[in-house]
Short mmCIF file of C-alpha atoms in Angstrom, two decimals:
data_model
loop_
_atom_site.label_atom_id
_atom_site.label_comp_id
_atom_site.label_asym_id
_atom_site.label_seq_id
_atom_site.Cartn_x
_atom_site.Cartn_y
_atom_site.Cartn_z
CA MET A 1 85.62 130.46 81.98
CA SER A 2 83.78 131.34 78.82
CA ALA A 3 86.59 132.64 76.62
CA ASP A 4 87.69 130.18 73.98
CA ILE A 5 91.37 130.00 74.77
CA THR A 6 91.96 127.18 72.31
CA LYS A 7 91.87 129.61 69.40
CA LEU A 8 95.23 130.98 70.62
CA ARG A 9 96.84 127.57 70.15
CA GLY A 10 99.78 127.80 67.79
CA SER A 11 99.09 131.43 66.93
CA VAL A 12 102.60 132.57 67.84
CA ALA A 13 106.04 131.05 67.66
CA ILE A 14 109.37 131.52 69.38
CA VAL A 15 111.85 132.36 66.63
CA GLY A 16 114.91 133.41 68.61
CA ALA A 17 116.42 132.28 71.90
CA ALA A 18 119.80 132.93 73.43
CA GLU A 19 121.76 133.55 76.58
CA SER A 20 124.24 136.32 77.25
CA ASP A 21 127.77 135.84 75.89
CA GLU A 22 128.89 134.46 79.23
CA LEU A 23 127.09 132.89 82.18
CA GLY A 24 128.41 132.44 85.68
CA ARG A 25 130.07 134.95 87.94
CA LEU A 26 130.68 138.05 85.88
CA PRO A 27 131.87 141.01 87.96
CA HIS A 28 132.88 142.77 84.74
CA LYS A 29 129.32 143.04 83.42
CA SER A 30 126.29 145.03 84.54
CA SER A 31 122.79 143.63 84.66
CA LEU A 32 121.79 145.74 81.66
CA GLN A 33 124.80 144.53 79.69
CA LEU A 34 123.56 140.99 80.27
CA HIS A 35 120.17 142.03 78.84
CA MET A 36 121.95 143.57 75.86
CA GLU A 37 124.06 140.52 75.11
CA ALA A 38 121.11 138.15 75.32
CA THR A 39 118.94 140.38 73.14
CA HIS A 40 121.71 140.79 70.58
CA ASN A 41 122.24 137.05 70.44
CA ALA A 42 118.53 136.23 70.25
CA LEU A 43 118.04 138.66 67.36
CA ALA A 44 120.98 137.11 65.53
CA ASP A 45 119.50 133.68 66.19
CA ALA A 46 116.17 134.79 64.70
CA GLY A 47 117.76 136.65 61.80
CA LEU A 48 115.94 139.81 62.83
CA LYS A 49 117.10 143.38 63.35
CA LYS A 50 116.59 145.57 66.36
CA SER A 51 114.23 147.70 64.30
CA ASP A 52 111.93 144.69 63.90
CA ILE A 53 111.16 144.70 67.63
CA ASP A 54 107.97 146.57 68.44
CA ALA A 55 107.29 145.15 71.90
CA VAL A 56 109.48 144.65 74.94
CA PHE A 57 108.62 142.45 77.88
CA THR A 58 110.86 142.23 80.90
CA SER A 59 110.72 142.00 84.65
CA GLY A 60 112.26 143.77 87.60
CA ARG A 61 111.92 147.22 89.02
CA ASN A 62 111.85 149.83 86.24
CA MET A 63 113.43 147.37 83.84
CA ALA A 64 110.68 148.02 81.28
CA ASN A 65 112.06 151.56 81.13
CA ASP A 66 115.72 150.72 81.53
CA VAL A 67 115.98 148.08 78.84
CA PRO A 68 114.50 150.11 75.96
CA GLU A 69 116.73 153.06 76.89
CA TYR A 70 119.88 150.93 77.09
CA LEU A 71 119.11 149.13 73.83
CA GLY A 72 117.78 152.18 72.01
CA ILE A 73 114.41 150.61 71.33
CA ARG A 74 111.08 152.46 71.30
CA PRO A 75 108.54 149.71 71.97
CA ARG A 76 104.92 150.47 71.24
CA PHE A 77 103.84 147.69 73.52
CA ILE A 78 105.44 147.30 76.95
CA GLY A 79 105.10 144.45 79.39
CA GLY A 80 106.66 144.75 82.81
CA THR A 81 104.73 142.20 84.80
CA GLN A 82 106.91 141.23 87.73
CA VAL A 83 105.81 138.17 89.65
CA GLY A 84 109.30 136.82 90.22
CA GLY A 85 111.27 134.23 88.32
CA CYS A 86 108.48 132.81 86.19
CA SER A 87 107.62 136.26 84.82
CA PHE A 88 109.26 135.55 81.48
CA ILE A 89 107.19 132.43 80.84
CA LEU A 90 104.10 134.46 81.63
CA HIS A 91 105.34 137.21 79.30
CA VAL A 92 105.00 134.76 76.41
CA GLU A 93 101.28 134.56 77.14
CA HIS A 94 101.06 138.35 77.32
CA ALA A 95 103.02 138.72 74.09
CA MET A 96 100.72 136.20 72.45
CA ALA A 97 97.70 138.22 73.55
CA ALA A 98 99.18 141.47 72.24
CA ILE A 99 100.23 139.93 68.92
CA ASN A 100 96.80 138.38 68.44
CA ALA A 101 95.19 141.73 69.22
CA GLY A 102 97.29 143.35 66.52
CA LEU A 103 99.08 145.63 68.97
CA CYS A 104 102.56 144.36 68.08
CA GLU A 105 104.22 141.83 65.83
CA VAL A 106 107.71 141.04 67.13
CA ALA A 107 108.08 140.82 70.90
CA LEU A 108 111.36 140.74 72.75
CA ILE A 109 111.26 139.04 76.15
CA THR A 110 114.50 139.75 77.95
CA HIS A 111 116.19 139.08 81.24
CA GLY A 112 119.53 140.14 82.63
CA GLU A 113 120.53 139.87 86.25
CA SER A 114 123.80 140.28 88.06
CA GLY A 115 122.46 137.97 90.71
CA TYR A 116 125.83 137.08 92.21
CA SER A 117 128.07 140.06 91.45
CA ARG A 118 125.28 142.63 91.96
CA ILE A 119 126.69 144.98 89.32
CA ALA A 120 124.26 147.83 88.61
CA MET A 121 121.36 145.99 90.20
CA PRO A 122 118.33 147.81 91.55
CA ALA A 123 118.08 147.45 95.32
CA PRO A 124 114.52 146.55 96.20
CA ARG A 125 113.73 146.77 99.87
CA TRP A 126 110.55 146.25 101.78
CA GLY A 127 109.40 149.35 103.60
CA ASP A 128 109.49 149.11 107.38
CA ASP A 129 105.70 149.25 107.36
CA SER A 130 105.19 146.68 104.58
CA THR A 131 103.21 143.57 105.40
CA ASN A 132 106.40 141.53 104.95
CA ASN A 133 108.32 143.62 107.42
CA GLN A 134 105.50 143.42 109.93
CA PHE A 135 104.55 139.78 109.69
CA GLU A 136 107.46 137.76 108.26
CA LEU A 137 110.87 139.44 108.33
CA PRO A 138 110.94 139.79 112.15
CA TYR A 139 111.01 135.99 112.36
CA GLY A 140 114.32 135.72 110.57
CA THR A 141 113.32 134.79 107.06
CA SER A 142 116.28 135.02 104.76
CA GLY A 143 114.87 134.93 101.28
CA PRO A 144 113.65 131.96 99.30
CA ALA A 145 115.62 129.31 101.22
CA THR A 146 113.39 129.83 104.23
CA GLY A 147 110.06 130.29 102.45
CA TYR A 148 110.28 127.35 100.04
CA GLY A 149 110.98 124.94 102.86
CA PHE A 150 107.56 125.14 104.48
CA LEU A 151 105.96 123.18 101.68
CA ALA A 152 108.81 120.66 101.66
CA THR A 153 108.38 120.03 105.40
CA ARG A 154 104.63 119.59 105.11
CA HIS A 155 105.04 117.35 102.07
CA MET A 156 107.46 115.15 103.99
CA HIS A 157 105.04 115.01 106.92
CA THR A 158 101.99 114.23 104.80
CA TYR A 159 103.41 111.88 102.18
CA GLY A 160 106.61 110.54 103.70
CA THR A 161 108.75 112.27 101.11
CA THR A 162 112.41 111.93 102.09
CA SER A 163 115.58 114.00 101.91
CA GLU A 164 117.02 111.25 99.69
CA GLN A 165 114.21 111.78 97.19
CA LEU A 166 114.87 115.51 97.14
CA ALA A 167 118.54 114.75 96.57
CA GLU A 168 117.66 112.58 93.56
CA VAL A 169 116.61 115.74 91.76
CA ALA A 170 119.91 117.52 92.43
CA VAL A 171 121.92 114.49 91.32
CA ALA A 172 119.94 113.94 88.11
CA THR A 173 120.13 117.61 87.23
CA ARG A 174 123.89 117.63 87.73
CA LYS A 175 124.19 114.75 85.26
CA TRP A 176 122.54 116.95 82.63
CA ALA A 177 124.83 119.84 83.55
CA ALA A 178 127.84 117.61 82.93
CA LEU A 179 126.65 117.45 79.31
CA ASN A 180 126.24 121.22 78.97
CA PRO A 181 129.50 123.16 78.51
CA LYS A 182 127.74 126.35 79.64
CA ALA A 183 126.71 124.89 83.00
CA PHE A 184 128.33 126.43 86.07
CA ALA A 185 128.57 123.26 88.21
CA ARG A 186 129.51 120.12 86.30
CA ASP A 187 131.35 117.89 88.77
CA PRO A 188 129.69 114.54 89.49
CA LEU A 189 127.39 114.51 92.48
CA THR A 190 125.99 111.70 94.61
CA ILE A 191 122.98 111.55 96.89
CA ASP A 192 125.35 111.35 99.85
CA ASP A 193 127.10 114.49 98.64
CA VAL A 194 123.77 116.31 98.79
CA LEU A 195 122.82 114.90 102.19
CA ASN A 196 126.27 115.67 103.60
CA SER A 197 126.41 119.22 102.29
CA ARG A 198 125.94 121.84 104.98
CA MET A 199 122.48 122.64 106.19
CA ILE A 200 121.18 125.95 104.87
CA CYS A 201 117.63 125.81 106.11
CA TRP A 202 116.27 122.44 107.15
CA PRO A 203 115.05 120.51 105.20
CA PHE A 204 117.32 122.07 102.55
CA HIS A 205 121.02 121.25 102.39
CA LEU A 206 123.29 123.49 100.35
CA LEU A 207 122.98 121.20 97.33
CA ASP A 208 119.18 121.27 97.49
CA CYS A 209 119.48 124.98 96.68
CA CYS A 210 120.02 126.61 93.32
CA LEU A 211 123.12 128.43 92.24
CA VAL A 212 123.57 132.17 92.46
CA THR A 213 124.96 133.43 89.15
CA ASP A 214 125.01 136.32 86.70
CA ALA A 215 123.46 135.82 83.27
CA GLY A 216 121.07 137.12 80.67
CA GLY A 217 118.56 135.41 78.45
CA ALA A 218 116.20 136.55 75.72
CA VAL A 219 113.57 135.09 73.43
CA ILE A 220 111.77 136.56 70.43
CA VAL A 221 108.10 135.81 69.84
CA THR A 222 106.17 136.62 66.69
CA SER A 223 103.05 135.51 64.84
CA ALA A 224 103.04 132.05 63.31
CA GLU A 225 102.63 133.73 59.92
CA ARG A 226 105.68 135.96 60.31
CA ALA A 227 107.64 133.03 61.72
CA ARG A 228 107.28 131.14 58.45
CA ASP A 229 109.43 133.75 56.69
CA LEU A 230 112.31 133.54 59.16
CA LYS A 231 115.40 131.38 59.00
CA THR A 232 114.83 129.38 62.16
CA LYS A 233 112.56 126.42 62.68
CA PRO A 234 109.55 127.92 64.49
CA VAL A 235 108.77 126.62 67.95
CA TYR A 236 105.02 127.07 68.24
CA VAL A 237 103.37 128.07 71.48
CA LEU A 238 100.52 125.62 71.91
CA GLY A 239 99.36 126.49 75.37
CA THR A 240 100.01 128.91 78.22
CA GLY A 241 98.72 129.49 81.70
CA GLU A 242 99.44 131.66 84.69
CA CYS A 243 98.20 132.18 88.23
CA ALA A 244 99.18 133.95 91.44
CA THR A 245 97.83 133.23 94.90
CA HIS A 246 99.78 135.15 97.53
CA MET A 247 102.76 137.33 98.29
CA MET A 248 103.83 136.42 101.82
CA VAL A 249 104.48 132.70 102.03
CA SER A 250 102.56 132.56 105.31
CA GLN A 251 99.46 133.33 103.26
CA MET A 252 99.94 130.42 100.87
CA PRO A 253 96.54 128.73 100.49
CA SER A 254 97.96 125.24 101.09
CA PHE A 255 101.31 123.96 102.26
CA VAL A 256 100.94 120.54 100.72
CA SER A 257 99.78 121.53 97.26
CA TRP A 258 100.78 124.33 94.91
CA ASP A 259 97.54 125.82 93.70
CA ALA A 260 99.06 128.39 91.34
CA ALA A 261 100.94 125.69 89.47
CA ARG A 262 97.89 123.47 89.14
CA ILE A 263 95.73 126.30 87.82
CA SER A 264 98.35 127.56 85.35
CA GLY A 265 99.03 124.03 84.16
CA GLU A 266 95.39 123.12 83.65
CA ARG A 267 94.93 126.09 81.35
CA ALA A 268 98.11 125.44 79.38
CA PHE A 269 97.11 121.83 78.77
CA ARG A 270 93.54 122.81 77.88
CA MET A 271 94.67 125.46 75.42
CA SER A 272 97.21 123.13 73.84
CA GLY A 273 95.14 119.99 73.53
CA VAL A 274 98.32 118.17 74.48
CA LYS A 275 98.34 115.37 77.04
CA GLN A 276 101.01 114.73 79.64
CA ALA A 277 102.06 111.59 77.78
CA ASP A 278 102.80 113.73 74.70
CA ILE A 279 105.50 115.75 76.49
CA ASP A 280 109.02 114.78 75.44
CA VAL A 281 111.07 117.25 77.52
CA ALA A 282 110.28 119.11 80.75
CA GLU A 283 112.02 122.31 81.78
CA PHE A 284 110.90 123.05 85.33
CA TYR A 285 112.12 125.90 87.51
CA ASP A 286 114.28 124.36 90.21
CA ALA A 287 115.08 127.02 92.76
CA PHE A 288 115.11 124.16 95.29
CA THR A 289 114.83 120.43 94.76
CA ILE A 290 111.23 120.35 96.00
CA VAL A 291 110.03 122.86 93.37
CA PRO A 292 110.15 120.68 90.23
CA MET A 293 108.76 117.81 92.32
CA LEU A 294 105.64 119.83 93.06
CA ALA A 295 105.46 120.81 89.39
CA LEU A 296 105.37 117.12 88.49
CA GLU A 297 102.39 116.66 90.79
CA GLU A 298 100.46 119.79 89.95
CA LEU A 299 100.95 119.49 86.20
CA GLY A 300 99.59 115.97 86.27
CA PHE A 301 102.69 113.90 85.60
CA CYS A 302 102.06 112.04 88.83
CA LYS A 303 99.50 112.13 91.60
CA PRO A 304 99.69 114.41 94.66
CA GLY A 305 102.32 113.08 97.03
CA GLU A 306 103.92 110.79 94.47
CA SER A 307 106.71 113.01 93.21
CA GLY A 308 109.23 111.47 95.61
CA ALA A 309 108.67 108.06 94.09
CA PHE A 310 108.54 109.58 90.60
CA VAL A 311 112.03 111.09 90.77
CA SER A 312 113.59 108.05 92.47
CA GLY A 313 116.04 105.88 90.59
CA GLN A 314 117.33 108.84 88.57
CA ARG A 315 114.26 108.80 86.36
CA THR A 316 114.76 112.46 85.35
CA ALA A 317 118.49 112.05 84.55
CA PRO A 318 120.05 111.45 81.11
CA GLY A 319 118.88 108.01 80.04
CA GLY A 320 115.84 108.13 82.32
CA ASP A 321 112.36 108.03 80.84
CA PHE A 322 111.46 111.58 81.93
CA PRO A 323 114.11 114.07 80.71
CA MET A 324 113.83 117.06 83.04
CA ASN A 325 115.95 120.20 83.22
CA THR A 326 118.22 119.10 80.43
CA ASN A 327 120.43 122.21 80.60
CA GLY A 328 121.39 121.43 84.20
CA GLY A 329 118.69 123.65 85.66
CA GLY A 330 118.96 126.35 88.23
CA LEU A 331 120.60 123.80 90.48
CA SER A 332 123.68 123.36 88.28
CA TYR A 333 123.58 125.43 85.08
CA THR A 334 122.68 128.98 86.05
CA HIS A 335 120.33 130.82 88.39
CA THR A 336 120.37 134.57 88.38
CA GLY A 337 117.47 135.00 90.78
CA MET A 338 114.83 134.89 88.04
CA TYR A 339 115.48 131.65 86.16
CA GLY A 340 112.31 131.39 84.04
CA ILE A 341 113.72 132.62 80.73
CA PHE A 342 116.24 129.78 80.72
CA THR A 343 113.51 127.14 80.73
CA ILE A 344 112.28 128.63 77.44
CA ILE A 345 115.73 128.83 75.86
CA GLU A 346 116.47 125.19 76.63
CA ALA A 347 113.06 123.99 75.41
CA VAL A 348 113.61 125.82 72.11
CA ARG A 349 117.06 124.30 71.70
CA GLN A 350 115.83 120.81 72.44
CA LEU A 351 113.03 121.10 69.89
CA ARG A 352 115.43 122.48 67.31
CA VAL A 353 117.81 119.58 67.97
CA GLU A 354 120.71 121.85 68.95
CA CYS A 355 121.72 120.21 72.21
CA GLY A 356 124.59 117.94 71.23
CA PRO A 357 125.37 115.30 73.83
CA ARG A 358 122.38 116.25 75.96
CA GLN A 359 119.91 116.16 73.08
CA VAL A 360 116.73 114.24 73.88
CA ALA A 361 115.96 111.96 70.95
CA ASN A 362 112.83 112.77 68.94
CA ALA A 363 111.91 115.76 71.10
CA LYS A 364 108.88 117.40 69.50
CA THR A 365 106.92 118.80 72.41
CA ALA A 366 108.23 120.45 75.57
CA ILE A 367 106.78 121.99 78.69
CA CYS A 368 108.21 124.99 80.54
CA HIS A 369 107.06 125.82 84.02
CA GLY A 370 108.15 128.22 86.68
CA THR A 371 107.58 129.67 90.09
CA GLY A 372 107.70 133.28 91.13
CA GLY A 373 107.94 134.84 94.55
CA THR A 374 107.77 132.06 97.12
CA TRP A 375 105.39 129.62 95.47
CA SER A 376 103.42 132.82 94.86
CA ALA A 377 102.95 132.75 91.13
CA ALA A 378 103.29 130.08 88.48
CA ALA A 379 103.41 130.04 84.71
CA THR A 380 103.23 127.13 82.30
CA MET A 381 103.90 126.92 78.57
CA ILE A 382 103.70 124.03 76.14
CA VAL A 383 105.66 124.39 72.92
CA SER A 384 106.10 122.18 69.89
CA THR A 385 107.66 122.06 66.48
CA GLU A 386 104.23 121.13 65.14
CA ARG A 387 101.23 123.42 65.18
CA MET B 1 115.39 143.87 124.83
CA ALA B 2 114.52 147.36 123.69
CA ASP B 3 117.57 149.43 122.82
CA THR B 4 119.77 146.44 122.02
CA TYR B 5 117.46 144.65 119.59
CA THR B 6 119.05 144.44 116.13
CA GLY B 7 116.46 142.59 114.04
CA PRO B 8 113.73 144.00 111.79
CA VAL B 9 111.14 145.91 113.79
CA PRO B 10 107.59 146.05 112.44
CA LYS B 11 106.27 149.52 111.80
CA PRO B 12 102.49 149.43 112.19
CA THR B 13 100.12 150.98 109.69
CA PRO B 14 96.65 152.27 110.59
CA GLU B 15 94.99 148.96 109.76
CA THR B 16 97.52 146.87 111.71
CA GLN B 17 97.93 149.16 114.74
CA PRO B 18 95.29 147.35 116.85
CA PHE B 19 97.17 144.07 116.40
CA TRP B 20 100.41 145.59 117.69
CA ASP B 21 98.59 147.48 120.47
CA ALA B 22 97.24 144.11 121.63
CA THR B 23 100.54 142.24 121.50
CA LYS B 24 102.10 145.03 123.53
CA GLN B 25 99.51 144.12 126.18
CA HIS B 26 100.46 140.43 125.69
CA THR B 27 97.15 139.66 124.07
CA LEU B 28 96.63 138.16 120.63
CA LYS B 29 93.88 139.81 118.61
CA ILE B 30 92.84 138.95 115.09
CA GLN B 31 89.90 139.94 112.95
CA ARG B 32 86.62 138.18 112.32
CA CYS B 33 84.06 138.84 109.63
CA GLY B 34 80.60 139.77 110.85
CA ASP B 35 79.00 138.45 107.68
CA CYS B 36 80.68 135.13 106.86
CA ALA B 37 81.83 134.58 110.46
CA ARG B 38 85.33 133.56 109.46
CA HIS B 39 88.51 134.77 111.11
CA TYR B 40 91.41 136.03 109.05
CA PHE B 41 94.98 137.22 109.31
CA TYR B 42 96.88 139.52 108.55
CA PRO B 43 94.98 142.65 109.60
CA ARG B 44 93.05 144.54 106.93
CA PRO B 45 89.73 146.32 106.90
CA LEU B 46 87.92 143.84 104.68
CA CYS B 47 87.30 140.14 104.85
CA PRO B 48 89.52 138.33 102.32
CA HIS B 49 86.96 135.51 102.16
CA CYS B 50 83.81 137.47 101.26
CA LEU B 51 85.06 141.06 100.88
CA SER B 52 82.71 142.29 103.58
CA ARG B 53 83.83 145.40 105.45
CA ASN B 54 81.77 144.38 108.47
CA VAL B 55 84.76 143.13 110.41
CA ALA B 56 85.76 143.27 114.06
CA TRP B 57 88.76 142.62 116.28
CA VAL B 58 88.53 139.69 118.65
CA ALA B 59 90.91 138.40 121.30
CA VAL B 60 91.88 134.74 120.80
CA SER B 61 93.49 132.16 123.05
CA GLY B 62 96.69 131.92 121.02
CA ARG B 63 96.47 128.16 120.87
CA GLY B 64 96.99 126.29 117.67
CA LYS B 65 99.09 123.80 115.78
CA LEU B 66 102.44 123.96 114.07
CA HIS B 67 101.35 123.56 110.46
CA SER B 68 104.84 123.54 109.03
CA PHE B 69 108.34 124.73 109.86
CA VAL B 70 111.90 125.19 108.72
CA ILE B 71 115.10 125.47 110.72
CA ASN B 72 117.14 128.38 109.44
CA HIS B 73 120.89 127.94 109.80
CA ARG B 74 121.77 131.24 108.18
CA ALA B 75 120.26 134.15 110.03
CA PRO B 76 119.81 137.29 107.94
CA ARG B 77 122.18 140.14 108.66
CA GLY B 78 121.33 141.85 111.92
CA PHE B 79 118.95 139.16 113.10
CA PRO B 80 119.63 138.38 116.75
CA ALA B 81 120.15 134.63 116.45
CA THR B 82 123.39 132.94 117.44
CA GLY B 83 122.56 129.55 115.97
CA PRO B 84 119.88 127.69 114.04
CA PHE B 85 116.35 128.79 114.86
CA VAL B 86 112.86 127.62 113.97
CA ILE B 87 110.48 129.54 111.74
CA GLY B 88 107.00 128.10 111.82
CA ILE B 89 103.67 128.46 110.11
CA VAL B 90 101.23 128.36 112.99
CA GLU B 91 97.57 127.54 112.42
CA LEU B 92 95.52 129.07 115.21
CA ASP B 93 92.45 127.25 116.50
CA GLU B 94 90.42 129.89 114.65
CA GLY B 95 91.81 128.58 111.35
CA VAL B 96 94.15 131.42 110.40
CA LYS B 97 97.80 130.87 109.60
CA MET B 98 100.63 133.15 110.62
CA MET B 99 104.38 133.03 110.55
CA SER B 100 106.30 133.06 113.81
CA ASN B 101 109.26 131.61 115.62
CA ILE B 102 108.90 128.42 117.60
CA VAL B 103 110.67 128.87 120.91
CA GLY B 104 111.14 126.74 124.01
CA VAL B 105 112.35 123.76 121.99
CA GLU B 106 115.73 122.92 120.51
CA PRO B 107 115.99 123.64 116.77
CA ASP B 108 116.12 119.94 115.99
CA PRO B 109 113.89 118.33 113.35
CA MET B 110 113.56 115.31 115.64
CA LEU B 111 111.87 117.44 118.29
CA LEU B 112 109.41 119.20 116.02
CA ARG B 113 106.49 117.79 114.13
CA CYS B 114 103.80 119.20 111.89
CA ASP B 115 100.50 119.56 113.76
CA MET B 116 102.10 119.56 117.21
CA PRO B 117 100.13 121.82 119.58
CA VAL B 118 101.62 125.23 120.27
CA GLU B 119 100.60 128.31 122.22
CA VAL B 120 101.50 131.95 122.03
CA VAL B 121 104.16 133.67 124.11
CA PHE B 122 105.16 137.28 123.81
CA GLU B 123 108.58 138.78 123.25
CA ASP B 124 109.02 142.50 123.83
CA ILE B 125 111.63 143.50 121.27
CA THR B 126 111.37 147.28 121.73
CA ASP B 127 109.42 149.58 124.00
CA GLU B 128 106.75 149.78 121.32
CA ILE B 129 106.72 146.40 119.61
CA THR B 130 106.04 142.96 121.01
CA LEU B 131 106.25 139.93 118.73
CA PRO B 132 103.94 136.97 119.19
CA LYS B 133 105.95 133.75 119.21
CA PHE B 134 104.88 130.20 119.93
CA LYS B 135 106.08 127.34 122.09
CA PRO B 136 105.12 123.69 122.16
CA VAL B 137 102.29 123.03 124.61
CA THR B 138 103.97 119.80 125.71
CA PRO B 139 107.66 120.36 126.35
CA SER B 140 108.36 116.62 126.47
CA PHE B 141 107.00 116.10 122.97
CA LYS B 142 107.65 112.58 121.73
CA PRO B 143 110.45 112.66 119.18
CA VAL B 144 109.91 111.21 115.74
CA THR B 145 112.35 109.34 113.54
CA ARG B 146 113.19 110.84 110.19
#
């Protein structure tokens, strides 16, 4: 790669971040209302007006049309890249590119999804002649719970990773959720609780799987220069990366490694100049317990195959030496179906020291990482209070 | 089979029709690149390895290994399963991977193991469509402890 990506380091900042008014199971709110609430709250957080927004990034079928109409915004730069739940992390990179090119100045990245209640949700469906319908759906796949498991099974076979180690992630994440009043599931959880919960799709028990909730989230990105004039402490984007490798999980290049995550992570670290040891807080997409474990490996926090040992002993829980998913994650806080925006919101709050009892002491640098599709895409972002 | 099948039924497209024509004849055919000599799956008129369009259909033995698997306890709506069932990623001897069901073995993680040898069987789900599925080559596969 010849482009000098390091010149983008610190060129933009996140200046607003917020969820919808409520999170959870919200049959009284449409998906677009969740977008609206999150956007409204993120603008208030940034101290900006709707008229300041000149770019809108969002994900989901036709959402890049729907959101501006609903909010009454006329963006002059539109980003609708849809690669699943990590899309919003990847949108930060796209917003950074557009801002640096002078095509926009204040970018709204917004998500709203009635993932549980399904109020005013688009209804995507594979065509009968799609590749999915020909080569995967006839075998009884039922969404992510089936597809994500293939890598978990192969990882267990290759490295001896155990169900107990997967359960460590769910237990540690629940401990963070207990400290977050907005988290959906806050009751204490033990490893036995996870292992004794009903089997959804071996090797995943119910409590290895994320929640299904309704929620919105939004962040506002602008140039580092503009950020200086705003009321919030800027959270600078030091590095970003993205990659996609497949659509159907059967076409995943490897079932023991996650190539998209490794490639996206390598670029984010290279752009940022930050080392793994410099990361104070990790917000990793946890659709299933195995997903953040693979992120730990592919982003270089441990070696391939060592994530089971890494997460053992509640190392990622409050008080552990690797604070991970400090909002309670998709496993316990909220998971609409596309969780990525919430990794950003929590990273911003941690760096701004707004997290109360779950605040990680001296948090200056955070990493956000997500998956999209079924291990299909990945996006990584490193943010810091210091440029 | 046929008129009572309730699961998703593949609808072939022009580039996949030869695959489904072959399974209907209980033969497994995949494509092979005439330039880089590699096989690939799913069907498409260019080699995903080298982008050559010099590709051809070849019949294969249908033998391979179970690369990975899950045991789904929650069948999707309409899917004709009455209990847990195995979805596998099968790696054919030719090196390609495809999704399928693993049949002829109980859906028990103790009875399945990554890399166990499997071979194709055919299930006629409608008059037009036959799905390739796979069964362990050795029915008395040695269980493993997990």
